[in-house]
PDB file of N, CA and C in Angstrom:
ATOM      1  N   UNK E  15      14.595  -5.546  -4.506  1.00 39.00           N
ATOM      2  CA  UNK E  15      14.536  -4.669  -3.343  1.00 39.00           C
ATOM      3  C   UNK E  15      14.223  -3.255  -3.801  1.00 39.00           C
ATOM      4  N   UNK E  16      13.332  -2.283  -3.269  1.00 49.00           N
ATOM      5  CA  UNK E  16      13.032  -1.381  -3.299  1.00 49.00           C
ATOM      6  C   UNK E  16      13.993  -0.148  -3.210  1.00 49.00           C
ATOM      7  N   UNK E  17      13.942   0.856  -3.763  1.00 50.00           N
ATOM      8  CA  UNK E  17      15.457   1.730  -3.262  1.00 50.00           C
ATOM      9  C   UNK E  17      14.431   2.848  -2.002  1.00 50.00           C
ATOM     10  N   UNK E  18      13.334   2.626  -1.307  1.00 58.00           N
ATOM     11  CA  UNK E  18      13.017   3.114  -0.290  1.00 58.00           C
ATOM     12  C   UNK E  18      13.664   2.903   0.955  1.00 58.00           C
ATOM     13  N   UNK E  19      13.407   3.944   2.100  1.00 59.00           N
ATOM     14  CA  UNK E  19      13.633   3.572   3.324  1.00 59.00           C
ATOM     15  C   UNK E  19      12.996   2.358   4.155  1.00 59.00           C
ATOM     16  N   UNK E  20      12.040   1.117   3.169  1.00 62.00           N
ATOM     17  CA  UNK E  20      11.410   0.458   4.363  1.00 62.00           C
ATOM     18  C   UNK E  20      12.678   0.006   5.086  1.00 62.00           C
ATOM     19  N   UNK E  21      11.890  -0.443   6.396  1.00 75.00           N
ATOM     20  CA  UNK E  21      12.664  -0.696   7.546  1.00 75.00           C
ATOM     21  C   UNK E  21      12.148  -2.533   7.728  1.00 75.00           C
ATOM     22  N   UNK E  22      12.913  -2.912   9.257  1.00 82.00           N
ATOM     23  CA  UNK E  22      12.414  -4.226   9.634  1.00 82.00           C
ATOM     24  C   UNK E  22      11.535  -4.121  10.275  1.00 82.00           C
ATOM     25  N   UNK E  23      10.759  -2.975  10.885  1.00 87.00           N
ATOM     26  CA  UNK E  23       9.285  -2.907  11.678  1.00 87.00           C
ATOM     27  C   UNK E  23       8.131  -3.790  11.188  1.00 87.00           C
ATOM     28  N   UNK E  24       7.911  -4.867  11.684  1.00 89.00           N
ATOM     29  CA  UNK E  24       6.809  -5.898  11.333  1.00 89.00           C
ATOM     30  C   UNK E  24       5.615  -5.318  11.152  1.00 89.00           C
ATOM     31  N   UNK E  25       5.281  -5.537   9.778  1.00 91.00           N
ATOM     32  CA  UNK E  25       3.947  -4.934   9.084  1.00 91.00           C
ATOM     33  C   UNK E  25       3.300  -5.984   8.634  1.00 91.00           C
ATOM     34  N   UNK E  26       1.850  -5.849   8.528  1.00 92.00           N
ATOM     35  CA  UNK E  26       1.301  -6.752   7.976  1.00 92.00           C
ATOM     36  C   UNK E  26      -0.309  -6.049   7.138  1.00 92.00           C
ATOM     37  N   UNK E  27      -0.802  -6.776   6.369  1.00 94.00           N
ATOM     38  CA  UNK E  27      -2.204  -6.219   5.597  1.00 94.00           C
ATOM     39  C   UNK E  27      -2.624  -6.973   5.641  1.00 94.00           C
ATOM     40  N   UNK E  28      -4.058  -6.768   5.419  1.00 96.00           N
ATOM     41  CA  UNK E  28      -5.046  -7.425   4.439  1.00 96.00           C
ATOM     42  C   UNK E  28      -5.818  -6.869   3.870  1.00 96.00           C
ATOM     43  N   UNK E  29      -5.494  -7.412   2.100  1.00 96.00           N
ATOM     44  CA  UNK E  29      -5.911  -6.773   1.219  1.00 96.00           C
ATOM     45  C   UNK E  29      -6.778  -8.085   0.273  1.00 96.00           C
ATOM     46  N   UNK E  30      -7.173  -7.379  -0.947  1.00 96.00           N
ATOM     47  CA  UNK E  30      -8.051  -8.159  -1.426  1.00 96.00           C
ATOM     48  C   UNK E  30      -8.466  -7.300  -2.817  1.00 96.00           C
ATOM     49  N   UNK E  31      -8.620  -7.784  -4.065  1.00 96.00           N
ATOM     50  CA  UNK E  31      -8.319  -7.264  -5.498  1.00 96.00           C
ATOM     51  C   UNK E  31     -10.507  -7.395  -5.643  1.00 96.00           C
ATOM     52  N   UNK E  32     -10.618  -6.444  -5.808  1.00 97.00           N
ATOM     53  CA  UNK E  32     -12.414  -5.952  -5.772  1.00 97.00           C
ATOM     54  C   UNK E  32     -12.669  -5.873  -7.304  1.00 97.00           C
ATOM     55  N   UNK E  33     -14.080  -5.536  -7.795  1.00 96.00           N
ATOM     56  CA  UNK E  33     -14.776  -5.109  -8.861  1.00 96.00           C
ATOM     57  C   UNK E  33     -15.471  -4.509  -8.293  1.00 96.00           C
ATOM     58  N   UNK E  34     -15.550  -2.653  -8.522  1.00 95.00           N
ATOM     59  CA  UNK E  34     -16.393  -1.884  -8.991  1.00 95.00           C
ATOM     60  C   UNK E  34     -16.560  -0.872 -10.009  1.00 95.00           C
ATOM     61  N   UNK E  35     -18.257  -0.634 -10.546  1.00 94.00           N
ATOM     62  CA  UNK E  35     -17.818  -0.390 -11.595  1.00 94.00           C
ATOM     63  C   UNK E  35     -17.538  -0.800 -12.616  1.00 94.00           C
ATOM     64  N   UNK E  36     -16.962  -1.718 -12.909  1.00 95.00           N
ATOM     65  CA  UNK E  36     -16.346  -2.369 -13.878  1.00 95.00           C
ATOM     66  C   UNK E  36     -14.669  -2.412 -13.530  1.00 95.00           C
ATOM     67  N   UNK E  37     -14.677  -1.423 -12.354  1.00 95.00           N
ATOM     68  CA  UNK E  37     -12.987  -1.231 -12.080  1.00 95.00           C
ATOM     69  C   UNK E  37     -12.382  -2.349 -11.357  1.00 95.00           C
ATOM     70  N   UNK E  38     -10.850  -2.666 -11.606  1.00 96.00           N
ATOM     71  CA  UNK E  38     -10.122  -3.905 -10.672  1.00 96.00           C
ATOM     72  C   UNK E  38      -9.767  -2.595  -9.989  1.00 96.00           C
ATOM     73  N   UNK E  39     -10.075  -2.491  -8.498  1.00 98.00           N
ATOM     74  CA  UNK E  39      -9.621  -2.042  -6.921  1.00 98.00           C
ATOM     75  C   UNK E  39      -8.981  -2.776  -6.022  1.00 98.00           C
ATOM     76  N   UNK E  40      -7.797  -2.264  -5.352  1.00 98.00           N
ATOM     77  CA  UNK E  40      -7.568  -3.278  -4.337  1.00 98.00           C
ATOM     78  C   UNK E  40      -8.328  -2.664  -2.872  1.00 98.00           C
ATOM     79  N   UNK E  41      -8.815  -3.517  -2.087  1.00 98.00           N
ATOM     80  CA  UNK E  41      -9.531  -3.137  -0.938  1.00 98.00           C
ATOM     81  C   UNK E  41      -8.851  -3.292   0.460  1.00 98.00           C
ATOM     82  N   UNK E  42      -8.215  -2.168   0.831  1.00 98.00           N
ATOM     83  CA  UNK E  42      -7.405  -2.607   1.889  1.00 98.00           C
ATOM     84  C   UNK E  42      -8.026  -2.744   2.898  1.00 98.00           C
ATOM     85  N   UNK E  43      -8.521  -3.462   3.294  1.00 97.00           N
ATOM     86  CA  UNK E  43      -8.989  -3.667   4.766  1.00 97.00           C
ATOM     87  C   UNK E  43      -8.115  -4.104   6.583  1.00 97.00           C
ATOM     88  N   UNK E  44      -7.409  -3.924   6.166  1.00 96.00           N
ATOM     89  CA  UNK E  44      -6.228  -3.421   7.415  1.00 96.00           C
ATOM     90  C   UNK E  44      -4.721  -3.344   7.339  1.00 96.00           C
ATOM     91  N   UNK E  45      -4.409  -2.658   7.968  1.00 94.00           N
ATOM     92  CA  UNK E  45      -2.476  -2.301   7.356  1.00 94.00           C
ATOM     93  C   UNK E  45      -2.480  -1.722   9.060  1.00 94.00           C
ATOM     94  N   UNK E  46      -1.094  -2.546   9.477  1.00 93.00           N
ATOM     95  CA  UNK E  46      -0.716  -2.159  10.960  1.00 93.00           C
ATOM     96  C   UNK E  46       1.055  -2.703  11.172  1.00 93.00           C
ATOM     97  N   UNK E  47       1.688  -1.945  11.695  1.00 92.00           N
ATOM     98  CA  UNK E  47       3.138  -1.738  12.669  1.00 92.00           C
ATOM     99  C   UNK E  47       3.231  -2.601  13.405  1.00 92.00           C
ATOM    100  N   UNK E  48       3.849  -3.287  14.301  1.00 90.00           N
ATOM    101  CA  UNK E  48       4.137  -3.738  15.337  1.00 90.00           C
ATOM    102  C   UNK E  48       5.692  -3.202  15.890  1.00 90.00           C
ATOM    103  N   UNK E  49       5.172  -2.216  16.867  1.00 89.00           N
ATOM    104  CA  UNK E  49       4.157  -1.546  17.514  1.00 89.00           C
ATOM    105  C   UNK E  49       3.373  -0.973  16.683  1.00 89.00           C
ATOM    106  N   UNK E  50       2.298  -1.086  17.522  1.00 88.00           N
ATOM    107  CA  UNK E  50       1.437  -0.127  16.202  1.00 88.00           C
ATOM    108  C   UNK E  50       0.637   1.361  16.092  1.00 88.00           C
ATOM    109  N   UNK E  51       1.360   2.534  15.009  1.00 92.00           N
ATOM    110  CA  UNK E  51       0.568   3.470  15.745  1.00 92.00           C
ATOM    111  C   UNK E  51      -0.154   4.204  13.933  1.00 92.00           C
ATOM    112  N   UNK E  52      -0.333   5.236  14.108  1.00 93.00           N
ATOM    113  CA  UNK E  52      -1.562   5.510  12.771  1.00 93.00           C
ATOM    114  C   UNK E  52      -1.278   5.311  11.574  1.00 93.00           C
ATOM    115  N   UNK E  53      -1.871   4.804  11.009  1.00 96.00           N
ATOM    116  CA  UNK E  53      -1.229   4.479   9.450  1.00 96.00           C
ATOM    117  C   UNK E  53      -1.638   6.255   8.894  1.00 96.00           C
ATOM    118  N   UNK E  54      -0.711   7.167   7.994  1.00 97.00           N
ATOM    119  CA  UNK E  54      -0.643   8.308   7.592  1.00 97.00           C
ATOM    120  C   UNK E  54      -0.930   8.134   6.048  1.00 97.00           C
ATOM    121  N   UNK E  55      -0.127   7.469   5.290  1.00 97.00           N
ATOM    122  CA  UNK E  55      -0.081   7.273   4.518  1.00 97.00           C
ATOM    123  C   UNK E  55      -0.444   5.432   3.357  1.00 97.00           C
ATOM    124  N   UNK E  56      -1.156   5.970   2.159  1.00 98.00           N
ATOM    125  CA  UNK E  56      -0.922   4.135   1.492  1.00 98.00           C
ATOM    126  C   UNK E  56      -0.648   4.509   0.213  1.00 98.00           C
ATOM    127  N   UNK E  57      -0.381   3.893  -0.491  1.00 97.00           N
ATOM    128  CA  UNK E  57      -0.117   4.260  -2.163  1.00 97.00           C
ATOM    129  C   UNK E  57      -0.305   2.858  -2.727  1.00 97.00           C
ATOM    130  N   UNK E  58      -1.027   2.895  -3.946  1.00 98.00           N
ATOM    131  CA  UNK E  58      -0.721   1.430  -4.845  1.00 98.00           C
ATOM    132  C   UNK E  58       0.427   2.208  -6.116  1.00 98.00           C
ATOM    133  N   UNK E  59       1.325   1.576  -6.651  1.00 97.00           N
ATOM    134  CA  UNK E  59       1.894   1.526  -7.848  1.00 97.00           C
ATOM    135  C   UNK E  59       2.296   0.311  -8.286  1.00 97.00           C
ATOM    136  N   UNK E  60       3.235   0.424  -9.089  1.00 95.00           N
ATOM    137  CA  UNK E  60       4.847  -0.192  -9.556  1.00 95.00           C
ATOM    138  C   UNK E  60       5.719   0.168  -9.025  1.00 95.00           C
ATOM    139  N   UNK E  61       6.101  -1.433  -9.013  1.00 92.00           N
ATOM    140  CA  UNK E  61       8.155  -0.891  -9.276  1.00 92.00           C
ATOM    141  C   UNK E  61       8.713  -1.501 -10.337  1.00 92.00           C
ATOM    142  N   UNK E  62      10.240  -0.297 -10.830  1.00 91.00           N
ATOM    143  CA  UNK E  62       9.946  -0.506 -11.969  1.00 91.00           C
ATOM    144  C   UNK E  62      11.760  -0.537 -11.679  1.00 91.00           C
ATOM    145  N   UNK E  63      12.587  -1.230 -11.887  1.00 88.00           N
ATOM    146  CA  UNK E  63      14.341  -1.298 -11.508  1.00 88.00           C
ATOM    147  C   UNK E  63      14.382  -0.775 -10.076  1.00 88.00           C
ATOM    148  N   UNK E  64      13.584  -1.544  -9.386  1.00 86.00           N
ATOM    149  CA  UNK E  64      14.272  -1.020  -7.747  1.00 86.00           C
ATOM    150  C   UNK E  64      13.396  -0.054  -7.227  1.00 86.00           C
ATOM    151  N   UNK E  65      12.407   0.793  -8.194  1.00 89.00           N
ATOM    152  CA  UNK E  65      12.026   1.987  -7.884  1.00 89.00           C
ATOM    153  C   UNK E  65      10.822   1.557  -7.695  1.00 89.00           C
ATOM    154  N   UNK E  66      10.099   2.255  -6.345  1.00 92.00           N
ATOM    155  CA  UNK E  66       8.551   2.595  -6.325  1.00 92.00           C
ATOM    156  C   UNK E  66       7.622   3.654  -6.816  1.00 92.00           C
ATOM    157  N   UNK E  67       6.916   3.489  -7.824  1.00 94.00           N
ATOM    158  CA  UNK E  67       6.332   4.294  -9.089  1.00 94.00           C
ATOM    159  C   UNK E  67       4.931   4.430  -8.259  1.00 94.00           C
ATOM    160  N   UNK E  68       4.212   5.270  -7.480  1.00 96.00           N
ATOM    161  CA  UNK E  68       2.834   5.241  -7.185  1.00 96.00           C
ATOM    162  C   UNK E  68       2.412   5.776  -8.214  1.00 96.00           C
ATOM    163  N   UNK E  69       1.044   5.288  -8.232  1.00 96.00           N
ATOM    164  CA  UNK E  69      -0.202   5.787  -9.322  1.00 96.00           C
ATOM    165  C   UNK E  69      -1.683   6.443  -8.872  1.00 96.00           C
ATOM    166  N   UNK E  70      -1.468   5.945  -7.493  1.00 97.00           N
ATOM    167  CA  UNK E  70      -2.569   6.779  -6.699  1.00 97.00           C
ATOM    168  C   UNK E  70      -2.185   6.180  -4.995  1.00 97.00           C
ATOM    169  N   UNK E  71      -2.616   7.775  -4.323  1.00 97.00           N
ATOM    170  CA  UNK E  71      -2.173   7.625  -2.991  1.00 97.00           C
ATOM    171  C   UNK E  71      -3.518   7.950  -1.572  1.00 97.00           C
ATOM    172  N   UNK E  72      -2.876   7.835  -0.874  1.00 98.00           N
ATOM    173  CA  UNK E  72      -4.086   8.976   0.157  1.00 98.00           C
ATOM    174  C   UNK E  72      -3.179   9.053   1.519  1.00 98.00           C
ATOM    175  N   UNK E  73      -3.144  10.424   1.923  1.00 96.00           N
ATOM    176  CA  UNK E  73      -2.218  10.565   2.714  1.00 96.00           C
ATOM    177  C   UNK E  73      -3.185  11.023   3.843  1.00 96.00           C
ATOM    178  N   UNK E  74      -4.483  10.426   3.853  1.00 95.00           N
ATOM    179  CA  UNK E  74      -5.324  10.639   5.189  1.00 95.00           C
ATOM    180  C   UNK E  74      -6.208   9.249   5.201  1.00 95.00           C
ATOM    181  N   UNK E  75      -5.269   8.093   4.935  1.00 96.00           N
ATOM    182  CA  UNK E  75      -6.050   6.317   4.689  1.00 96.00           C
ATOM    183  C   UNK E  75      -7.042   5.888   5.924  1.00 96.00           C
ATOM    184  N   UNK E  76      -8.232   6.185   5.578  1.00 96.00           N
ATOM    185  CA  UNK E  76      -9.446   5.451   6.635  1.00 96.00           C
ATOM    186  C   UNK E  76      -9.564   4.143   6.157  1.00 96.00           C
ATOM    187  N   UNK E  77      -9.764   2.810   6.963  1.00 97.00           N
ATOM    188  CA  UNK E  77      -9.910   1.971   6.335  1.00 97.00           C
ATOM    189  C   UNK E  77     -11.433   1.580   6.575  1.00 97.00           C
ATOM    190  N   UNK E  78     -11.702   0.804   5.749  1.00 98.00           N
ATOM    191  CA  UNK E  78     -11.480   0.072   4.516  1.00 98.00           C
ATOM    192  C   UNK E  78     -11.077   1.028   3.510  1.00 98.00           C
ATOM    193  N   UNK E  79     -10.080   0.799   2.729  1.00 98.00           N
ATOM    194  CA  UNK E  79      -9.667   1.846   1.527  1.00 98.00           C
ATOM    195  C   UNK E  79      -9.613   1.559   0.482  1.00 98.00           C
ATOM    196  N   UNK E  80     -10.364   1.749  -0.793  1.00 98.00           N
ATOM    197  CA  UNK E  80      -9.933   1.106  -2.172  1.00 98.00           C
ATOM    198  C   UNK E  80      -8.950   2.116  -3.168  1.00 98.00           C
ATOM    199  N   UNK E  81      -7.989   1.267  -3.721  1.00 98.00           N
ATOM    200  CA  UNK E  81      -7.662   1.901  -4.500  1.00 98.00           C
ATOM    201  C   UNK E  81      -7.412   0.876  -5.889  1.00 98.00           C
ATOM    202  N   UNK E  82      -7.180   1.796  -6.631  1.00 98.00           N
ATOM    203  CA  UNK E  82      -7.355   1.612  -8.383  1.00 98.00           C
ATOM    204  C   UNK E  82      -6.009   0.841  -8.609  1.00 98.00           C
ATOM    205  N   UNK E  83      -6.703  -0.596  -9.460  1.00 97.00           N
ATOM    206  CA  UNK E  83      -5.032  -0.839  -9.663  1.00 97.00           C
ATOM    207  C   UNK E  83      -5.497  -1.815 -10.975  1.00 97.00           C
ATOM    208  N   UNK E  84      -6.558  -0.838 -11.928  1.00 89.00           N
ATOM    209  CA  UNK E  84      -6.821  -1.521 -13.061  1.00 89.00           C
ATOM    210  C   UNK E  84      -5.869  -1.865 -14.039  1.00 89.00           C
ATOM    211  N   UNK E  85      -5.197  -0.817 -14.491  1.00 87.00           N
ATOM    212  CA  UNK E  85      -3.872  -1.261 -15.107  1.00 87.00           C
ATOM    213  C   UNK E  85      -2.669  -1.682 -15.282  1.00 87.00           C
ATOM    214  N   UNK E  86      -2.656  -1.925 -13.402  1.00 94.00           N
ATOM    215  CA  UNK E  86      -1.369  -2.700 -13.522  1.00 94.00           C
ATOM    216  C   UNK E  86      -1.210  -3.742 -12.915  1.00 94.00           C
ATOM    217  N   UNK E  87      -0.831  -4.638 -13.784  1.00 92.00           N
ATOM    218  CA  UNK E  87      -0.262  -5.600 -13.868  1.00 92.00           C
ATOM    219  C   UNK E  87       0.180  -6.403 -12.775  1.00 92.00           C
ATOM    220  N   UNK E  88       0.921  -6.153 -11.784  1.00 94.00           N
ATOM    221  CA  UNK E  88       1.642  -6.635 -10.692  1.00 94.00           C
ATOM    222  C   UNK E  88       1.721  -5.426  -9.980  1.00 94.00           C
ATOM    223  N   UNK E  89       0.410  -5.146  -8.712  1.00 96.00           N
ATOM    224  CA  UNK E  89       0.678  -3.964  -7.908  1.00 96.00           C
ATOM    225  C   UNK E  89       1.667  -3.824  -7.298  1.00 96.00           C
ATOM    226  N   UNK E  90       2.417  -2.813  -6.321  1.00 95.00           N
ATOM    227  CA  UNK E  90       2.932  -2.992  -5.280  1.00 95.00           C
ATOM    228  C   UNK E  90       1.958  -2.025  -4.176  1.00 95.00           C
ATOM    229  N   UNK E  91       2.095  -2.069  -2.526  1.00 96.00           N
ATOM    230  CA  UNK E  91       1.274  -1.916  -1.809  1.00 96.00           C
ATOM    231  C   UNK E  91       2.217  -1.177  -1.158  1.00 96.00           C
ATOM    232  N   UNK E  92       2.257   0.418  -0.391  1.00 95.00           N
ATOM    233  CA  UNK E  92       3.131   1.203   0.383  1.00 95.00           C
ATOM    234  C   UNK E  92       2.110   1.401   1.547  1.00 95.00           C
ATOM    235  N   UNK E  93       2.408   1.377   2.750  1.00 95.00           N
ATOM    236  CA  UNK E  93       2.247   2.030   3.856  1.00 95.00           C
ATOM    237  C   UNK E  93       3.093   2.409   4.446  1.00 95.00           C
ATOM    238  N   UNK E  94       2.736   4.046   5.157  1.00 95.00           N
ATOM    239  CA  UNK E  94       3.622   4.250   6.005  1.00 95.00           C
ATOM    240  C   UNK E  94       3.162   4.545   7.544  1.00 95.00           C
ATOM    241  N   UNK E  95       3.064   5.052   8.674  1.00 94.00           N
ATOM    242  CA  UNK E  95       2.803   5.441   9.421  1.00 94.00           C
ATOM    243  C   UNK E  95       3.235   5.744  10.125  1.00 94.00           C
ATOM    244  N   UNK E  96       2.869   6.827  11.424  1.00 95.00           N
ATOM    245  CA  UNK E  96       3.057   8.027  11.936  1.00 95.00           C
ATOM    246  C   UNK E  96       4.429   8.151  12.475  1.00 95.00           C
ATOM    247  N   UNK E  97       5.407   7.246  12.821  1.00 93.00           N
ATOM    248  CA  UNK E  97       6.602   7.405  12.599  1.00 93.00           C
ATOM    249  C   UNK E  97       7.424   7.500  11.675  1.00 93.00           C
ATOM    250  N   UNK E  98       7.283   7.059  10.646  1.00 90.00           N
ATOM    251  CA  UNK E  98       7.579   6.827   9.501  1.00 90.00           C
ATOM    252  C   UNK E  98       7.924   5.422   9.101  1.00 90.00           C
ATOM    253  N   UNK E  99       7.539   4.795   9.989  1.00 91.00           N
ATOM    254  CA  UNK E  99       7.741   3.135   9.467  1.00 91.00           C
ATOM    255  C   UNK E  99       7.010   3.008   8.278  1.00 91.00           C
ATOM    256  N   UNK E 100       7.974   2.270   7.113  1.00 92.00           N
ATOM    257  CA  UNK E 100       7.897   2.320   6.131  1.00 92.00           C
ATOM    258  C   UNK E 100       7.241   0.774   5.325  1.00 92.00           C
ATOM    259  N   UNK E 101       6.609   0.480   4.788  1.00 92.00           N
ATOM    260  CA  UNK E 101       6.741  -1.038   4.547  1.00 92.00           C
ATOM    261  C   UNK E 101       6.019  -1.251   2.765  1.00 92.00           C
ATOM    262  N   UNK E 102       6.560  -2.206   2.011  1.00 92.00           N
ATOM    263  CA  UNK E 102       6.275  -2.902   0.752  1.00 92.00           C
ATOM    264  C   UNK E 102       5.313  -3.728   0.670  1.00 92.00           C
ATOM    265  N   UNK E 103       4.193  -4.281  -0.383  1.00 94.00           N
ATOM    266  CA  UNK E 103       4.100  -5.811  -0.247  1.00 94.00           C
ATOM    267  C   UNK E 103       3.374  -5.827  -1.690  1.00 94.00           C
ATOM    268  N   UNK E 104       4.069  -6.917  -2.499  1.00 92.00           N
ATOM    269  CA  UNK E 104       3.313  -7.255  -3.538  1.00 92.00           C
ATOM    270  C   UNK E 104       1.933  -7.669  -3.509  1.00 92.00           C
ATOM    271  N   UNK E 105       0.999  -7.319  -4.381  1.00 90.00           N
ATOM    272  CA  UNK E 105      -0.230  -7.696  -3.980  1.00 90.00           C
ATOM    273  C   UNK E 105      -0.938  -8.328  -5.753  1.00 90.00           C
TER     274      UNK E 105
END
């Protein structure tokens, strides 16, 4: 378990692990609330004892969105949006 605020607000993605470049990207192609209102924020990292470690973020996420997740190992996936509903998902 994460030591974040996610909540039980039903979230869901779809994502998908890309090549460009030569780079491993993950390609988010949709992240939504139920209810659902703007996604504000996404981050890929780690977690590393409970903790969520981002490694790159964007706190203005248009989708489709790629982000970099060449070096690690076992991503984790953050969204938040405009309420602050919070949500996890291994990817």
């Amino acid at each position: 378990m994460l030591r974040y605020s996610a909540d039980e607000t039903p979230a869901q993605v779809s994502a998908k692990r890309v090549t460009q470049r030569g780079k491993q990207m993950l390609l988010l192609e949709s992240a939504s609330f139920t209810p659902a209102y703007s996604l504000v924020y996404a981050a890929i990292g780690t977690e590393e004892s409970g903790v969520f470690l981002p490694s790159a973020t964007d706190c203005k996420p248009k989708l489709p969105l790629l982000l970099p997740i060449d070096k690690i190992e076992e991503p984790v996936l953050q969204i938040v949006d405009a309420l602050g509903h919070m949500a996890f998902f291994r990817v």
